[in-house]
PDB file of C-alpha atoms in Angstrom:
ATOM      1  CA  MET A   1      -0.053   0.205  -0.164  1.00 55.00           C
ATOM      2  CA  GLU A   2       2.588   2.456   0.634  1.00 63.00           C
ATOM      3  CA  GLN A   3       4.544   1.599  -2.867  1.00 64.00           C
ATOM      4  CA  ASP A   4       1.619   2.415  -4.610  1.00 71.00           C
ATOM      5  CA  ILE A   5       1.000   6.421  -3.088  1.00 78.00           C
ATOM      6  CA  ILE A   6       4.226   6.263  -3.563  1.00 74.00           C
ATOM      7  CA  ILE A   7       4.139   5.669  -7.512  1.00 73.00           C
ATOM      8  CA  LYS A   8       1.049   7.788  -7.192  1.00 79.00           C
ATOM      9  CA  VAL A   9       2.397  11.077  -6.094  1.00 81.00           C
ATOM     10  CA  ILE A  10       5.459  10.143  -8.121  1.00 79.00           C
ATOM     11  CA  GLU A  11       2.964  10.469 -11.290  1.00 79.00           C
ATOM     12  CA  LEU A  12       0.944  12.847 -10.003  1.00 85.00           C
ATOM     13  CA  LEU A  13       4.585  15.652  -9.747  1.00 84.00           C
ATOM     14  CA  GLY A  14       5.200  14.186 -13.309  1.00 82.00           C
ATOM     15  CA  THR A  15       2.315  14.774 -14.587  1.00 89.00           C
ATOM     16  CA  PHE A  16       2.361  18.240 -13.746  1.00 90.00           C
ATOM     17  CA  ALA A  17       6.000  18.494 -14.356  1.00 85.00           C
ATOM     18  CA  PHE A  18       5.983  17.440 -18.258  1.00 86.00           C
ATOM     19  CA  ALA A  19       2.286  18.500 -18.637  1.00 91.00           C
ATOM     20  CA  ILE A  20       3.974  22.412 -18.253  1.00 89.00           C
ATOM     21  CA  SER A  21       7.008  20.879 -20.536  1.00 84.00           C
ATOM     22  CA  GLY A  22       4.197  20.262 -22.785  1.00 90.00           C
ATOM     23  CA  ILE A  23       2.337  23.198 -22.584  1.00 91.00           C
ATOM     24  CA  ARG A  24       5.766  24.820 -23.373  1.00 87.00           C
ATOM     25  CA  HIS A  25       6.258  23.863 -26.658  1.00 87.00           C
ATOM     26  CA  ALA A  26       3.106  24.093 -27.884  1.00 91.00           C
ATOM     27  CA  ALA A  27       3.112  27.942 -27.200  1.00 88.00           C
ATOM     28  CA  ALA A  28       6.509  28.719 -28.972  1.00 86.00           C
ATOM     29  CA  LYS A  29       4.235  26.809 -31.881  1.00 90.00           C
ATOM     30  CA  HIS A  30       1.716  29.501 -31.375  1.00 90.00           C
ATOM     31  CA  TYR A  31      -1.227  26.873 -31.081  1.00 93.00           C
ATOM     32  CA  ASP A  32      -4.511  28.301 -28.763  1.00 95.00           C
ATOM     33  CA  TRP A  33      -5.102  27.703 -25.267  1.00 95.00           C
ATOM     34  CA  PHE A  34      -6.597  24.019 -25.936  1.00 95.00           C
ATOM     35  CA  GLY A  35      -3.558  23.120 -28.674  1.00 94.00           C
ATOM     36  CA  GLY A  36      -1.743  23.396 -25.660  1.00 94.00           C
ATOM     37  CA  TYR A  37      -3.771  21.870 -23.107  1.00 96.00           C
ATOM     38  CA  VAL A  38      -3.733  18.443 -25.229  1.00 94.00           C
ATOM     39  CA  CYS A  39       0.154  18.675 -26.159  1.00 94.00           C
ATOM     40  CA  GLY A  40       0.358  18.729 -22.131  1.00 95.00           C
ATOM     41  CA  ILE A  41      -1.847  15.485 -21.458  1.00 94.00           C
ATOM     42  CA  ALA A  42       0.002  14.074 -24.778  1.00 93.00           C
ATOM     43  CA  VAL A  43       3.393  14.436 -22.670  1.00 91.00           C
ATOM     44  CA  ALA A  44       2.611  13.732 -19.100  1.00 92.00           C
ATOM     45  CA  ILE A  45       0.194  10.155 -20.151  1.00 92.00           C
ATOM     46  CA  GLY A  46       1.291   9.401 -22.952  1.00 94.00           C
ATOM     47  CA  GLY A  47       4.038   6.828 -21.489  1.00 95.00           C
ATOM     48  CA  GLY A  48       3.117   5.661 -18.719  1.00 93.00           C
ATOM     49  CA  THR A  49      -0.517   4.986 -20.828  1.00 96.00           C
ATOM     50  CA  ILE A  50       2.156   2.436 -23.437  1.00 97.00           C
ATOM     51  CA  ARG A  51       3.763   1.442 -20.161  1.00 96.00           C
ATOM     52  CA  ASP A  52       0.142  -0.162 -18.412  1.00 96.00           C
ATOM     53  CA  LEU A  53      -0.848  -1.348 -22.004  1.00 97.00           C
ATOM     54  CA  MET A  54       1.612  -3.276 -21.951  1.00 97.00           C
ATOM     55  CA  LEU A  55       1.762  -4.646 -18.064  1.00 96.00           C
ATOM     56  CA  SER A  56      -2.462  -5.587 -19.821  1.00 96.00           C
ATOM     57  CA  THR A  57      -3.589  -2.994 -17.155  1.00 96.00           C
ATOM     58  CA  THR A  58      -5.821  -0.297 -16.803  1.00 95.00           C
ATOM     59  CA  PRO A  59      -4.192   2.913 -18.087  1.00 95.00           C
ATOM     60  CA  PHE A  60      -3.265   5.106 -15.124  1.00 90.00           C
ATOM     61  CA  TRP A  61      -5.100   8.491 -16.081  1.00 91.00           C
ATOM     62  CA  MET A  62      -8.449   6.283 -16.158  1.00 94.00           C
ATOM     63  CA  THR A  63      -8.868   5.503 -12.433  1.00 91.00           C
ATOM     64  CA  THR A  64      -9.312   9.262 -11.899  1.00 92.00           C
ATOM     65  CA  PRO A  65      -9.464  12.469 -12.942  1.00 94.00           C
ATOM     66  CA  VAL A  66      -7.098  13.946 -10.905  1.00 93.00           C
ATOM     67  CA  TYR A  67      -4.657  13.558 -13.732  1.00 93.00           C
ATOM     68  CA  MET A  68      -6.358  15.879 -16.290  1.00 95.00           C
ATOM     69  CA  ILE A  69      -6.949  18.535 -13.646  1.00 95.00           C
ATOM     70  CA  CYS A  70      -3.729  18.846 -12.511  1.00 94.00           C
ATOM     71  CA  THR A  71      -2.963  18.891 -16.880  1.00 95.00           C
ATOM     72  CA  ALA A  72      -4.985  22.123 -16.321  1.00 95.00           C
ATOM     73  CA  VAL A  73      -3.645  23.125 -13.638  1.00 94.00           C
ATOM     74  CA  ALA A  74      -0.178  23.285 -15.560  1.00 93.00           C
ATOM     75  CA  LEU A  75      -1.957  25.272 -18.039  1.00 94.00           C
ATOM     76  CA  PHE A  76      -3.293  28.057 -16.057  1.00 93.00           C
ATOM     77  CA  THR A  77       0.766  28.023 -14.648  1.00 90.00           C
ATOM     78  CA  VAL A  78       2.044  28.844 -17.665  1.00 88.00           C
ATOM     79  CA  VAL A  79      -0.944  31.194 -19.038  1.00 88.00           C
ATOM     80  CA  TRP A  80      -1.160  33.279 -15.496  1.00 88.00           C
ATOM     81  CA  PHE A  81       2.869  32.957 -14.789  1.00 81.00           C
ATOM     82  CA  GLY A  82       4.735  32.346 -18.238  1.00 69.00           C
ATOM     83  CA  HIS A  83       6.062  35.839 -18.632  1.00 69.00           C
ATOM     84  CA  TRP A  84       7.247  35.862 -15.468  1.00 69.00           C
ATOM     85  CA  MET A  85       9.204  32.554 -15.963  1.00 62.00           C
ATOM     86  CA  GLU A  86      10.468  33.320 -19.368  1.00 62.00           C
ATOM     87  CA  PRO A  87      13.318  34.887 -18.642  1.00 58.00           C
ATOM     88  CA  LEU A  88      14.449  31.818 -17.180  1.00 55.00           C
ATOM     89  CA  LYS A  89      14.464  30.494 -20.078  1.00 59.00           C
ATOM     90  CA  ASN A  90      16.291  27.083 -18.358  1.00 67.00           C
ATOM     91  CA  ALA A  91      12.858  27.021 -16.002  1.00 67.00           C
ATOM     92  CA  TRP A  92      10.916  24.920 -18.725  1.00 69.00           C
ATOM     93  CA  PHE A  93      13.937  22.858 -19.275  1.00 80.00           C
ATOM     94  CA  VAL A  94      14.195  22.237 -15.624  1.00 82.00           C
ATOM     95  CA  PHE A  95      10.097  20.864 -15.925  1.00 79.00           C
ATOM     96  CA  ASP A  96      11.455  18.491 -18.626  1.00 82.00           C
ATOM     97  CA  THR A  97      14.269  16.728 -16.548  1.00 88.00           C
ATOM     98  CA  LEU A  98      12.427  16.202 -13.135  1.00 86.00           C
ATOM     99  CA  GLY A  99       9.401  14.822 -15.739  1.00 87.00           C
ATOM    100  CA  LEU A 100      11.876  12.521 -16.817  1.00 91.00           C
ATOM    101  CA  ALA A 101      13.402  11.214 -13.789  1.00 92.00           C
ATOM    102  CA  LEU A 102       9.789  11.844 -11.816  1.00 88.00           C
ATOM    103  CA  PHE A 103       8.191   8.829 -14.791  1.00 91.00           C
ATOM    104  CA  THR A 104      11.403   6.769 -14.519  1.00 94.00           C
ATOM    105  CA  ILE A 105      10.861   5.877 -11.683  1.00 93.00           C
ATOM    106  CA  ALA A 106       6.571   5.539 -11.697  1.00 91.00           C
ATOM    107  CA  GLY A 107       8.257   3.080 -14.654  1.00 94.00           C
ATOM    108  CA  ILE A 108       9.940   0.921 -12.598  1.00 95.00           C
ATOM    109  CA  GLN A 109       8.122   0.633  -9.311  1.00 92.00           C
ATOM    110  CA  LYS A 110       4.853   0.066 -11.310  1.00 93.00           C
ATOM    111  CA  SER A 111       6.707  -2.912 -12.617  1.00 96.00           C
ATOM    112  CA  LEU A 112       7.883  -4.177 -10.306  1.00 94.00           C
ATOM    113  CA  LEU A 113       5.011  -4.104  -8.442  1.00 92.00           C
ATOM    114  CA  PHE A 114       3.365  -5.885 -11.376  1.00 95.00           C
ATOM    115  CA  GLY A 115       5.660  -8.668 -11.154  1.00 95.00           C
ATOM    116  CA  GLN A 116       8.111  -8.228 -14.141  1.00 96.00           C
ATOM    117  CA  PRO A 117      12.160  -8.617 -13.737  1.00 96.00           C
ATOM    118  CA  PHE A 118      14.455  -5.821 -13.210  1.00 95.00           C
ATOM    119  CA  TRP A 119      15.656  -5.679 -16.882  1.00 96.00           C
ATOM    120  CA  VAL A 120      11.793  -4.686 -18.137  1.00 97.00           C
ATOM    121  CA  ALA A 121      11.349  -2.493 -15.411  1.00 97.00           C
ATOM    122  CA  VAL A 122      14.150  -0.594 -16.538  1.00 97.00           C
ATOM    123  CA  ILE A 123      13.118  -0.718 -19.707  1.00 97.00           C
ATOM    124  CA  MET A 124       9.639   0.162 -18.769  1.00 97.00           C
ATOM    125  CA  GLY A 125      10.953   3.376 -16.538  1.00 96.00           C
ATOM    126  CA  CYS A 126      13.051   4.360 -19.847  1.00 96.00           C
ATOM    127  CA  ILE A 127       9.100   4.224 -21.850  1.00 96.00           C
ATOM    128  CA  THR A 128       7.484   5.658 -19.527  1.00 94.00           C
ATOM    129  CA  GLY A 129       9.803   8.927 -19.051  1.00 93.00           C
ATOM    130  CA  ALA A 130      10.582   9.464 -22.619  1.00 92.00           C
ATOM    131  CA  ALA A 131       7.784   8.042 -25.289  1.00 94.00           C
ATOM    132  CA  GLY A 132       5.475  10.970 -24.279  1.00 91.00           C
ATOM    133  CA  GLY A 133       7.746  13.325 -25.483  1.00 88.00           C
ATOM    134  CA  VAL A 134       8.085  11.864 -28.642  1.00 92.00           C
ATOM    135  CA  ILE A 135       4.340  11.550 -28.664  1.00 92.00           C
ATOM    136  CA  ARG A 136       4.358  15.593 -28.565  1.00 89.00           C
ATOM    137  CA  ASP A 137       7.192  16.187 -30.955  1.00 90.00           C
ATOM    138  CA  VAL A 138       4.722  13.903 -33.648  1.00 91.00           C
ATOM    139  CA  LEU A 139       1.961  16.365 -33.100  1.00 90.00           C
ATOM    140  CA  LEU A 140       4.636  19.621 -32.909  1.00 90.00           C
ATOM    141  CA  ASN A 141       5.370  18.052 -36.241  1.00 90.00           C
ATOM    142  CA  ASN A 142       8.801  17.943 -34.485  1.00 88.00           C
ATOM    143  CA  GLU A 143      11.909  15.396 -35.315  1.00 85.00           C
ATOM    144  CA  PRO A 144      11.202  13.574 -31.635  1.00 85.00           C
ATOM    145  CA  VAL A 145      14.609  14.440 -29.154  1.00 79.00           C
ATOM    146  CA  ILE A 146      15.306  11.307 -27.952  1.00 82.00           C
ATOM    147  CA  PHE A 147      17.108  10.841 -31.312  1.00 81.00           C
ATOM    148  CA  HIS A 148      19.392  13.212 -31.593  1.00 70.00           C
ATOM    149  CA  LYS A 149      20.833  15.885 -29.914  1.00 63.00           C
ATOM    150  CA  GLU A 150      22.098  15.666 -26.315  1.00 68.00           C
ATOM    151  CA  ILE A 151      20.959  12.638 -23.945  1.00 87.00           C
ATOM    152  CA  TYR A 152      17.487  12.134 -23.166  1.00 89.00           C
ATOM    153  CA  ALA A 153      16.457   8.844 -23.259  1.00 91.00           C
ATOM    154  CA  MET A 154      19.893   7.509 -22.233  1.00 93.00           C
ATOM    155  CA  ALA A 155      19.110   9.315 -18.736  1.00 94.00           C
ATOM    156  CA  SER A 156      16.281   6.943 -18.179  1.00 95.00           C
ATOM    157  CA  VAL A 157      18.293   4.177 -18.930  1.00 95.00           C
ATOM    158  CA  ILE A 158      20.698   4.905 -16.398  1.00 96.00           C
ATOM    159  CA  GLY A 159      19.131   5.955 -13.488  1.00 96.00           C
ATOM    160  CA  GLY A 160      16.652   3.133 -14.136  1.00 96.00           C
ATOM    161  CA  VAL A 161      20.095   0.678 -13.752  1.00 96.00           C
ATOM    162  CA  VAL A 162      21.282   2.932 -10.459  1.00 96.00           C
ATOM    163  CA  TYR A 163      17.788   1.851  -9.349  1.00 95.00           C
ATOM    164  CA  TRP A 164      18.046  -1.368  -9.712  1.00 94.00           C
ATOM    165  CA  GLY A 165      21.546  -1.477  -8.202  1.00 94.00           C
ATOM    166  CA  VAL A 166      20.541   0.329  -4.992  1.00 93.00           C
ATOM    167  CA  GLU A 167      17.932  -1.730  -4.899  1.00 90.00           C
ATOM    168  CA  SER A 168      19.788  -5.141  -4.995  1.00 89.00           C
ATOM    169  CA  LEU A 169      21.775  -3.563  -1.782  1.00 89.00           C
ATOM    170  CA  ALA A 170      18.486  -4.155   0.053  1.00 81.00           C
ATOM    171  CA  LEU A 171      18.607  -0.672   1.534  1.00 79.00           C
ATOM    172  CA  PRO A 172      14.226   1.301   1.841  1.00 77.00           C
ATOM    173  CA  VAL A 173      12.746   1.849  -1.442  1.00 67.00           C
ATOM    174  CA  GLY A 174      12.866   5.470  -0.926  1.00 83.00           C
ATOM    175  CA  TRP A 175      17.176   5.953  -1.314  1.00 91.00           C
ATOM    176  CA  SER A 176      16.090   3.659  -4.802  1.00 92.00           C
ATOM    177  CA  ALA A 177      14.268   6.053  -6.347  1.00 91.00           C
ATOM    178  CA  VAL A 178      16.184   9.056  -4.936  1.00 91.00           C
ATOM    179  CA  LEU A 179      19.626   7.868  -6.196  1.00 95.00           C
ATOM    180  CA  SER A 180      17.375   7.062  -9.421  1.00 95.00           C
ATOM    181  CA  PHE A 181      15.661  10.995  -9.561  1.00 93.00           C
ATOM    182  CA  ILE A 182      19.597  12.396  -8.757  1.00 95.00           C
ATOM    183  CA  VAL A 183      21.661  10.506 -11.780  1.00 97.00           C
ATOM    184  CA  THR A 184      18.859  10.758 -13.560  1.00 96.00           C
ATOM    185  CA  CYS A 185      18.338  14.521 -13.447  1.00 94.00           C
ATOM    186  CA  LEU A 186      22.560  15.296 -13.279  1.00 96.00           C
ATOM    187  CA  ILE A 187      23.132  13.212 -16.187  1.00 95.00           C
ATOM    188  CA  ARG A 188      20.840  15.129 -18.167  1.00 92.00           C
ATOM    189  CA  PHE A 189      21.659  18.568 -16.512  1.00 92.00           C
ATOM    190  CA  LEU A 190      25.232  18.056 -17.345  1.00 93.00           C
ATOM    191  CA  ALA A 191      24.472  16.367 -20.925  1.00 91.00           C
ATOM    192  CA  VAL A 192      22.597  20.533 -22.282  1.00 88.00           C
ATOM    193  CA  LYS A 193      25.028  21.842 -19.897  1.00 87.00           C
ATOM    194  CA  TYR A 194      29.177  20.144 -21.609  1.00 89.00           C
ATOM    195  CA  HIS A 195      26.784  19.655 -24.861  1.00 85.00           C
ATOM    196  CA  ILE A 196      27.193  15.709 -25.016  1.00 87.00           C
ATOM    197  CA  SER A 197      26.064  13.328 -27.219  1.00 85.00           C
ATOM    198  CA  LEU A 198      26.223   9.827 -27.813  1.00 84.00           C
ATOM    199  CA  PRO A 199      27.831   9.098 -31.170  1.00 85.00           C
ATOM    200  CA  VAL A 200      25.853  10.075 -34.679  1.00 81.00           C
ATOM    201  CA  LEU A 201      25.311   7.541 -37.202  1.00 80.00           C
ATOM    202  CA  LYS A 202      27.217   7.944 -39.940  1.00 80.00           C
ATOM    203  CA  GLU A 203      26.036   6.180 -43.706  1.00 74.00           C
ATOM    204  CA  ARG A 204      28.755   5.188 -45.846  1.00 72.00           C
ATOM    205  CA  LEU A 205      28.353   4.147 -49.567  1.00 53.00           C
TER     206      LEU A 205
END
């Protein structure tokens, strides 16, 4: 029961963080409020929906309207306070990174709760954290960020491996979540700051 509550809290925080990120991208494309809300929803529930369908369970957002309400709150947060946050250009990037880390943890914990092995849980964590961004980019007609630029999905994978490693030491579940969160965020921040990316594939004729 305690772990189930932790998962729901993390999913709610991740929903808010990712929704703000998606709405911000929609604002950059000059979408209207409804378009912004749709993009926020796509990022916030996209990855978790794919995860739950793969786990053969009801998608998390269909069990309660709180996630829809949370996205609406994120929309009005951007509408009302966005002009104050805009000078802090890194604020939007921070929300996206927080969402990635939080949903990675939620994906891992829920997969373990459904009896999946840890290697599957790590993959599910990555899907939960990164798939929503792919859906958002497709809606916005952008190239998905996970396929180029700085490290994104790999930060989620490494964070998942850290969760796995800490869990194997039989430490409390809170330690696994906290350290995974820190590592995922740290990798993402450092990758952007120092322009770190994976090698680019080159076609050889």
